[in-house]
């Protein structure tokens, strides 16, 4: 009965309330600054417990005749609301995109950042310097395998299985016949076997990595480098060896350098020598680099043992030769005053970037 007695003014009151809601909403909608604000706004007006729901609640008091009329008005206002919301959402999304693009603007006139440049490792630079020197003297560069046969590493170098001098080079064996080469000397045997003397004398150097079961300390590494040198021809003498090494030492350590040969022992050379260079720091007076002796040991050398020539098929009564083996790691340590060989293998850019001479 109460419902039926509702009048047109009841509807008008509701319509006015809806209009007031719309008027109130417009500035609030325009004040939203983000999608989050907008969602809050939507829930406030159109959510289950929102302001529209409150008006809809009041509709229940209207007459059955008036209710659809108000419902129609309400639907119109609601869809106008939804349109407003959608257009605001669109606007906010555009504003957010513009703000993002403004942040990401690239000023193409700014100077570029220089990429960090690499450089050849100081050991590589040292080896290349030594190689260039010997190439200039007519040597060919030959490479050999790092995983080597016992046959070439030891036997062909006059070190049979039971030879006590095998202990001088503690070895990483892969199996009883295969090992990681302990020196570059096996390349001597491999090259001599193939050499054809009708094409001229044999003059070669062989740079590369070698491996020993040495425990690492300031002057020893389990993996390091060697450069082997070998000359075989008729009438090669110890004087040729000395002259060659003198030229090497002067190019690498300075024109004033002298060398001296001290007797030593290697199974593959006879006689064998250790070669010292006069100290490039103190000129021979004695300092911490040469341990106050005036001399620095740089390599092992000697005249190729006749057994080594014969095993490679070379007549030792006709041909003779000299050979040497030097450690570029130790050479680089001396040349650049580096106190620990391990620096070369730790890949610390603060250390390596000091030697940019070989920049690519
Ligand atoms: C040899 O390896 C001989 N094959 C050299 C040779 C060749 C002599 C031809 C005669 C004729 P030795 O073991 O002394 O010799 O090593 C040669 C050089 O390698 C040394 O003078 C040293 O500079 C370097 N060297 C040796 N052991 C190490 C190590 N653990 N770490 C870094 N360098 C090393």
Short mmCIF file of C-alpha atoms and ligand atoms in Angstrom, two decimals:
data_model
loop_
_atom_site.label_atom_id
_atom_site.label_comp_id
_atom_site.label_asym_id
_atom_site.label_seq_id
_atom_site.Cartn_x
_atom_site.Cartn_y
_atom_site.Cartn_z
CA UNK A 1 0.00 0.00 0.00
CA UNK A 2 2.74 2.42 0.88
CA UNK A 3 4.48 1.67 -2.40
CA UNK A 4 1.37 2.22 -4.47
CA UNK A 5 0.86 5.61 -2.86
CA UNK A 6 4.19 6.87 -4.23
CA UNK A 7 3.92 10.01 -6.35
CA UNK A 8 5.81 11.45 -9.39
CA UNK A 9 7.65 13.76 -7.00
CA UNK A 10 9.26 10.63 -5.46
CA UNK A 11 10.72 9.77 -8.85
CA UNK A 12 11.84 13.31 -9.40
CA UNK A 13 13.59 13.27 -6.08
CA UNK A 14 15.52 10.19 -7.17
CA UNK A 15 16.24 11.60 -10.61
CA UNK A 16 17.56 14.75 -8.99
CA UNK A 17 19.68 12.64 -6.68
CA UNK A 18 21.11 10.82 -9.70
CA UNK A 19 21.84 14.11 -11.47
CA UNK A 20 23.52 15.45 -8.32
CA UNK A 21 25.62 12.28 -8.25
CA UNK A 22 26.67 12.87 -11.86
CA UNK A 23 27.54 16.53 -11.22
CA UNK A 24 29.53 15.55 -8.19
CA UNK A 25 31.36 12.79 -10.07
CA UNK A 26 32.58 14.85 -13.05
CA UNK A 27 35.24 16.94 -11.21
CA UNK A 28 36.23 13.91 -9.14
CA UNK A 29 36.77 11.88 -12.28
CA UNK A 30 38.83 14.61 -13.85
CA UNK A 31 40.98 14.79 -10.74
CA UNK A 32 42.03 11.12 -11.03
CA UNK A 33 45.72 10.89 -11.93
CA UNK A 34 46.29 7.19 -12.30
CA UNK A 35 44.57 3.92 -13.19
CA UNK A 36 44.66 3.13 -9.47
CA UNK A 37 42.77 6.37 -8.63
CA UNK A 38 40.31 5.53 -11.39
CA UNK A 39 39.61 2.09 -9.97
CA UNK A 40 38.99 3.62 -6.58
CA UNK A 41 36.59 6.07 -8.16
CA UNK A 42 34.76 3.26 -9.99
CA UNK A 43 34.28 1.24 -6.82
CA UNK A 44 33.09 4.37 -4.99
CA UNK A 45 30.32 5.00 -7.53
CA UNK A 46 29.59 1.74 -9.33
CA UNK A 47 30.77 -0.86 -6.82
CA UNK A 48 28.38 -3.19 -4.96
CA UNK A 49 28.32 -0.86 -1.97
CA UNK A 50 28.78 2.28 -4.07
CA UNK A 51 26.69 5.39 -4.41
CA UNK A 52 24.62 4.02 -7.31
CA UNK A 53 23.80 0.96 -5.29
CA UNK A 54 22.47 3.26 -2.54
CA UNK A 55 20.09 4.95 -5.05
CA UNK A 56 19.06 1.54 -6.39
CA UNK A 57 18.31 0.46 -2.86
CA UNK A 58 15.92 3.39 -2.51
CA UNK A 59 14.13 2.28 -5.70
CA UNK A 60 12.55 -0.51 -3.76
CA UNK A 61 10.25 2.04 -2.10
CA UNK A 62 8.77 3.14 -5.45
CA UNK A 63 5.53 1.90 -6.93
CA UNK A 64 5.64 -0.95 -9.43
CA UNK A 65 4.77 1.57 -12.10
CA UNK A 66 7.52 4.05 -11.23
CA UNK A 67 10.27 1.57 -10.60
CA UNK A 68 10.96 0.79 -14.31
CA UNK A 69 10.89 4.47 -15.15
CA UNK A 70 13.53 5.26 -12.61
CA UNK A 71 15.39 2.10 -13.63
CA UNK A 72 15.56 3.41 -17.20
CA UNK A 73 16.92 6.79 -16.10
CA UNK A 74 19.34 5.07 -13.85
CA UNK A 75 20.63 2.82 -16.63
CA UNK A 76 21.16 5.85 -18.86
CA UNK A 77 23.10 7.68 -16.15
CA UNK A 78 25.09 4.54 -15.39
CA UNK A 79 26.07 3.95 -18.98
CA UNK A 80 27.00 7.64 -19.36
CA UNK A 81 29.16 7.06 -16.28
CA UNK A 82 30.77 4.02 -17.76
CA UNK A 83 31.53 5.92 -20.96
CA UNK A 84 33.10 8.73 -18.93
CA UNK A 85 35.16 6.17 -17.03
CA UNK A 86 36.33 4.49 -20.21
CA UNK A 87 37.34 7.75 -21.81
CA UNK A 88 39.21 8.78 -18.65
CA UNK A 89 40.98 5.40 -18.57
CA UNK A 90 42.06 5.93 -22.16
CA UNK A 91 43.32 9.43 -21.35
CA UNK A 92 45.25 8.21 -18.28
CA UNK A 93 46.87 5.41 -20.28
CA UNK A 94 47.97 7.91 -22.90
CA UNK A 95 49.35 10.23 -20.21
CA UNK A 96 51.29 7.32 -18.63
CA UNK A 97 52.74 6.34 -22.00
CA UNK A 98 53.81 9.90 -22.73
CA UNK A 99 55.47 10.19 -19.31
CA UNK A 100 57.31 6.90 -19.93
CA UNK A 101 58.48 8.00 -23.36
CA UNK A 102 59.64 11.35 -21.96
CA UNK A 103 61.73 9.46 -19.38
CA UNK A 104 63.25 7.19 -22.00
CA UNK A 105 64.17 9.96 -24.38
CA UNK A 106 67.66 9.46 -25.81
CA UNK A 107 69.72 12.54 -26.48
CA UNK A 108 71.55 11.48 -29.61
CA UNK A 109 73.83 14.51 -29.38
CA UNK A 110 75.45 13.31 -26.10
CA UNK A 111 78.99 11.88 -26.47
CA UNK A 112 78.97 8.03 -26.54
CA UNK A 113 80.41 5.79 -23.83
CA UNK A 114 83.68 4.24 -24.98
CA UNK A 115 83.51 0.42 -24.86
CA UNK A 116 86.28 -1.17 -22.78
CA UNK A 117 88.93 -2.31 -25.25
CA UNK A 118 90.62 -5.68 -24.96
CA UNK A 119 94.31 -6.25 -25.46
CA UNK A 120 96.54 -9.21 -26.14
CA UNK A 121 97.71 -10.94 -22.95
CA UNK A 122 101.18 -9.92 -21.79
CA UNK A 123 102.44 -13.50 -22.26
CA UNK A 124 101.10 -13.51 -25.83
CA UNK A 125 102.81 -10.17 -26.47
CA UNK A 126 106.10 -11.49 -25.08
CA UNK A 127 105.86 -14.68 -27.17
CA UNK A 128 105.07 -12.71 -30.31
CA UNK A 129 108.04 -10.44 -29.69
CA UNK A 130 110.34 -13.50 -29.39
CA UNK A 131 108.75 -15.19 -32.42
CA UNK A 132 109.22 -12.04 -34.56
CA UNK A 133 112.88 -11.93 -33.61
CA UNK A 134 113.49 -15.52 -34.75
CA UNK A 135 111.31 -15.20 -37.85
CA UNK A 136 113.58 -12.27 -38.75
CA UNK A 137 116.55 -14.65 -38.51
CA UNK A 138 114.94 -17.10 -40.95
CA UNK A 139 113.31 -19.56 -38.52
CA UNK A 140 109.98 -21.22 -39.29
CA UNK A 141 107.31 -21.45 -36.56
CA UNK A 142 106.07 -25.01 -35.94
CA UNK A 143 103.34 -26.10 -33.54
CA UNK A 144 103.01 -29.46 -31.84
CA UNK A 145 100.27 -31.23 -29.83
CA UNK A 146 99.77 -30.41 -26.14
CA UNK A 147 98.51 -33.95 -25.53
CA UNK A 148 101.61 -35.85 -26.55
CA UNK A 149 102.90 -39.40 -26.79
CA UNK A 150 105.46 -40.60 -24.25
CA UNK A 151 107.41 -41.64 -27.34
CA UNK A 152 108.00 -38.04 -28.50
CA UNK A 153 108.02 -36.28 -25.12
CA UNK A 154 110.62 -38.63 -23.61
CA UNK A 155 111.91 -41.55 -25.69
CA UNK A 156 112.80 -39.60 -28.84
CA UNK A 157 114.48 -37.05 -26.56
CA UNK A 158 116.87 -39.70 -25.30
CA UNK A 159 114.86 -40.38 -22.13
CA UNK A 160 113.95 -44.09 -22.14
CA UNK A 161 111.30 -45.34 -19.71
CA UNK A 162 113.74 -46.05 -16.91
CA UNK A 163 115.81 -42.87 -17.28
CA UNK A 164 116.20 -41.12 -13.89
CA UNK A 165 116.09 -37.66 -15.56
CA UNK A 166 112.35 -38.20 -16.22
CA UNK A 167 111.94 -37.10 -12.59
CA UNK A 168 113.19 -33.63 -13.57
CA UNK A 169 109.80 -33.03 -15.19
CA UNK A 170 106.95 -34.38 -13.06
CA UNK A 171 104.35 -35.49 -15.57
CA UNK A 172 100.55 -35.53 -15.94
CA UNK A 173 99.88 -38.91 -17.55
CA UNK A 174 96.65 -39.65 -19.41
CA UNK A 175 97.58 -43.31 -19.72
CA UNK A 176 100.91 -45.14 -19.82
CA UNK A 177 101.65 -43.92 -23.38
CA UNK A 178 99.84 -40.54 -23.52
CA UNK A 179 100.59 -37.46 -21.43
CA UNK A 180 100.39 -33.66 -21.30
CA UNK A 181 103.71 -32.56 -22.76
CA UNK A 182 106.19 -31.42 -20.11
CA UNK A 183 108.22 -29.31 -22.54
CA UNK A 184 108.16 -28.18 -26.18
CA UNK A 185 111.17 -30.40 -27.02
CA UNK A 186 109.02 -33.21 -28.57
CA UNK A 187 108.34 -30.80 -31.46
CA UNK A 188 112.08 -31.09 -32.20
CA UNK A 189 111.71 -34.84 -32.82
CA UNK A 190 108.48 -34.47 -34.84
CA UNK A 191 110.10 -31.81 -37.08
CA UNK A 192 113.44 -33.61 -37.52
CA UNK A 193 111.64 -36.82 -38.59
CA UNK A 194 109.97 -34.99 -41.46
CA UNK A 195 112.74 -32.64 -42.53
CA UNK A 196 114.21 -32.92 -46.02
CA UNK A 197 117.76 -31.50 -45.99
CA UNK A 198 117.85 -31.24 -49.77
CA UNK A 199 115.52 -28.23 -49.23
CA UNK A 200 117.99 -26.49 -46.85
CA UNK A 201 118.90 -26.52 -43.16
CA UNK A 202 116.33 -27.03 -40.42
CA UNK A 203 115.68 -23.82 -38.46
CA UNK A 204 112.57 -23.77 -36.35
CA UNK A 205 111.03 -22.40 -33.19
CA UNK A 206 108.02 -23.90 -31.48
CA UNK A 207 105.99 -21.84 -29.01
CA UNK A 208 103.26 -23.35 -26.85
CA UNK A 209 101.81 -24.45 -23.53
CA UNK A 210 103.43 -27.11 -21.38
CA UNK A 211 102.30 -28.83 -18.17
CA UNK A 212 104.07 -30.15 -15.10
CA UNK A 213 103.01 -31.48 -11.75
CA UNK A 214 104.91 -28.64 -10.09
CA UNK A 215 103.21 -27.08 -7.09
CA UNK A 216 102.39 -23.46 -7.87
CA UNK A 217 104.47 -20.73 -6.24
CA UNK A 218 105.83 -17.31 -7.24
CA UNK A 219 108.05 -18.74 -10.01
CA UNK A 220 106.36 -22.08 -10.81
CA UNK A 221 103.03 -22.83 -12.41
CA UNK A 222 101.56 -26.25 -13.30
CA UNK A 223 100.85 -24.81 -16.76
CA UNK A 224 103.25 -22.38 -18.40
CA UNK A 225 104.77 -21.63 -21.79
CA UNK A 226 107.97 -22.52 -23.58
CA UNK A 227 109.58 -21.59 -26.85
CA UNK A 228 111.76 -24.29 -28.30
CA UNK A 229 114.47 -23.49 -30.82
CA UNK A 230 116.29 -25.94 -33.10
CA UNK A 231 118.86 -25.58 -35.86
CA UNK A 232 120.29 -28.63 -37.67
CA UNK A 233 122.69 -28.43 -40.59
CA UNK A 234 126.23 -29.42 -41.53
CA UNK A 235 128.90 -27.76 -39.34
CA UNK A 236 126.60 -26.17 -36.73
CA UNK A 237 128.68 -25.34 -33.65
CA UNK A 238 128.38 -24.07 -30.11
CA UNK A 239 129.55 -20.66 -31.43
CA UNK A 240 126.36 -20.48 -33.58
CA UNK A 241 124.31 -21.19 -30.47
CA UNK A 242 126.07 -18.50 -28.49
CA UNK A 243 125.75 -15.89 -31.28
CA UNK A 244 122.04 -16.64 -31.71
CA UNK A 245 121.29 -16.37 -28.01
CA UNK A 246 123.37 -13.20 -27.71
CA UNK A 247 121.23 -11.59 -30.46
CA UNK A 248 118.07 -12.81 -28.70
CA UNK A 249 119.13 -11.39 -25.31
CA UNK A 250 120.14 -8.01 -26.76
CA UNK A 251 116.90 -7.57 -28.71
CA UNK A 252 114.75 -8.50 -25.75
CA UNK A 253 116.63 -6.99 -22.84
CA UNK A 254 118.74 -4.17 -24.37
CA UNK A 255 121.78 -3.68 -26.62
CA UNK A 256 124.25 -3.67 -23.70
CA UNK A 257 123.40 -7.20 -22.55
CA UNK A 258 126.01 -9.95 -22.35
CA UNK A 259 125.27 -13.64 -21.98
CA UNK A 260 127.23 -16.41 -20.31
CA UNK A 261 126.93 -20.17 -20.68
CA UNK A 262 127.17 -22.39 -17.61
CA UNK A 263 127.60 -26.16 -17.87
CA UNK A 264 124.39 -28.06 -17.19
CA UNK A 265 122.69 -31.35 -18.01
CA UNK A 266 119.81 -32.26 -20.34
CA UNK A 267 119.56 -35.83 -21.72
CA UNK A 268 118.81 -34.50 -25.22
CA UNK A 269 121.81 -32.15 -25.58
CA UNK A 270 125.54 -32.73 -25.20
CA UNK A 271 127.15 -30.53 -24.07
CA UNK A 272 124.30 -28.80 -22.23
CA UNK A 273 124.27 -25.28 -20.81
CA UNK A 274 122.16 -22.91 -18.75
CA UNK A 275 122.21 -19.44 -20.23
CA UNK A 276 122.38 -16.31 -18.08
CA UNK A 277 121.93 -12.73 -19.27
CA UNK A 278 123.66 -9.81 -17.55
CA UNK A 279 121.12 -8.06 -15.33
CA UNK A 280 119.19 -5.45 -17.28
CA UNK A 281 118.30 -3.56 -14.13
CA UNK A 282 121.70 -3.03 -12.53
CA UNK A 283 123.87 -3.74 -15.58
CA UNK A 284 125.71 -6.47 -13.65
CA UNK A 285 126.53 -4.60 -10.42
CA UNK A 286 124.06 -6.65 -8.37
CA UNK A 287 120.48 -5.84 -7.30
CA UNK A 288 117.31 -7.51 -6.04
CA UNK A 289 116.25 -8.63 -9.58
CA UNK A 290 119.47 -10.64 -10.14
CA UNK A 291 119.70 -11.62 -6.47
CA UNK A 292 122.98 -9.66 -6.27
CA UNK A 293 124.80 -11.95 -8.73
CA UNK A 294 124.73 -9.59 -11.74
CA UNK A 295 123.26 -12.43 -13.88
CA UNK A 296 119.77 -13.78 -14.58
CA UNK A 297 119.11 -17.32 -15.82
CA UNK A 298 116.85 -17.30 -18.88
CA UNK A 299 117.00 -20.67 -20.63
CA UNK A 300 118.43 -24.14 -21.13
CA UNK A 301 120.29 -25.08 -24.31
CA UNK A 302 122.97 -27.29 -25.86
CA UNK A 303 124.20 -29.18 -28.90
CA UNK A 304 121.62 -31.76 -30.04
CA UNK A 305 122.66 -35.17 -28.70
CA UNK A 306 123.75 -37.56 -31.51
CA UNK A 307 121.23 -40.14 -30.21
CA UNK A 308 118.40 -37.65 -30.77
CA UNK A 309 119.56 -36.98 -34.35
CA UNK A 310 119.92 -40.69 -35.09
CA UNK A 311 116.52 -41.63 -33.64
CA UNK A 312 114.96 -39.03 -35.97
CA UNK A 313 116.79 -40.59 -38.94
CA UNK A 314 119.52 -37.93 -39.27
CA UNK A 315 123.14 -39.00 -39.78
CA UNK A 316 124.98 -37.54 -36.78
CA UNK A 317 128.34 -37.93 -38.49
CA UNK A 318 127.24 -35.47 -41.19
CA UNK A 319 124.81 -33.18 -39.38
CA UNK A 320 124.96 -31.36 -36.06
CA UNK A 321 122.61 -28.94 -34.37
CA UNK A 322 121.84 -26.76 -31.41
CA UNK A 323 118.63 -26.46 -29.45
CA UNK A 324 117.30 -24.23 -26.71
CA UNK A 325 114.17 -23.99 -24.59
CA UNK A 326 113.10 -20.83 -22.85
CA UNK A 327 110.20 -19.87 -20.60
CA UNK A 328 108.37 -16.74 -21.85
CA UNK A 329 106.52 -16.48 -18.51
CA UNK A 330 109.85 -16.04 -16.72
CA UNK A 331 111.09 -13.69 -19.47
CA UNK A 332 107.96 -11.50 -19.05
CA UNK A 333 108.41 -11.53 -15.25
CA UNK A 334 111.96 -10.27 -15.64
CA UNK A 335 111.19 -7.75 -18.34
CA UNK A 336 108.20 -6.18 -16.58
CA UNK A 337 109.39 -6.71 -13.01
CA UNK A 338 106.49 -8.99 -12.04
CA UNK A 339 107.06 -10.76 -8.76
CA UNK A 340 104.60 -13.66 -9.08
CA UNK A 341 103.93 -15.89 -12.10
CA UNK A 342 100.39 -16.56 -10.86
CA UNK A 343 99.34 -13.00 -11.80
CA UNK A 344 99.44 -14.11 -15.45
CA UNK A 345 96.74 -16.72 -14.92
CA UNK A 346 94.28 -15.00 -12.60
CA UNK A 347 92.62 -12.82 -15.26
CA UNK A 348 92.54 -9.77 -13.00
CA UNK A 349 91.84 -6.84 -15.33
CA UNK A 350 93.59 -4.41 -12.95
CA UNK A 351 96.79 -6.37 -13.60
CA UNK A 352 96.27 -7.14 -17.29
CA UNK A 353 95.22 -3.62 -18.31
CA UNK A 354 98.67 -2.31 -17.38
CA UNK A 355 100.00 -3.98 -20.53
CA UNK A 356 98.01 -2.46 -23.36
CA UNK A 357 100.90 -2.48 -25.80
CA UNK A 358 99.30 -5.25 -27.81
CA UNK A 359 95.92 -3.54 -28.15
CA UNK A 360 93.82 -5.06 -30.91
C1 LIG B 1 113.44 -27.89 -20.45
O1 LIG B 1 112.22 -27.97 -20.39
C2 LIG B 1 114.17 -28.26 -21.69
N1 LIG B 1 113.29 -28.95 -22.60
C3 LIG B 1 114.77 -27.02 -22.30
C4 LIG B 1 115.79 -27.33 -23.37
C5 LIG B 1 115.41 -27.37 -24.68
C6 LIG B 1 117.13 -27.57 -23.02
C7 LIG B 1 116.33 -27.68 -25.67
C8 LIG B 1 118.03 -27.87 -23.99
C9 LIG B 1 117.64 -27.91 -25.29
P1 LIG B 1 113.68 -26.75 -18.10
O2 LIG B 1 112.97 -27.77 -17.34
O3 LIG B 1 114.84 -26.12 -17.44
O4 LIG B 1 114.20 -27.32 -19.51
O5 LIG B 1 112.64 -25.62 -18.53
C10 LIG B 1 112.98 -24.60 -19.43
C11 LIG B 1 112.43 -23.24 -18.92
O6 LIG B 1 111.04 -23.38 -18.65
C12 LIG B 1 113.03 -22.79 -17.61
O7 LIG B 1 114.24 -22.08 -17.83
C13 LIG B 1 111.96 -21.89 -17.06
O8 LIG B 1 112.05 -20.61 -17.68
C14 LIG B 1 110.69 -22.53 -17.55
N2 LIG B 1 110.04 -23.34 -16.49
C15 LIG B 1 110.37 -24.56 -16.06
N3 LIG B 1 109.50 -24.99 -15.11
C16 LIG B 1 108.60 -24.00 -14.96
C17 LIG B 1 107.43 -23.83 -14.14
N4 LIG B 1 106.97 -24.78 -13.33
N5 LIG B 1 106.73 -22.66 -14.23
C18 LIG B 1 107.16 -21.70 -15.10
N6 LIG B 1 108.23 -21.81 -15.91
C19 LIG B 1 108.96 -22.94 -15.83
#
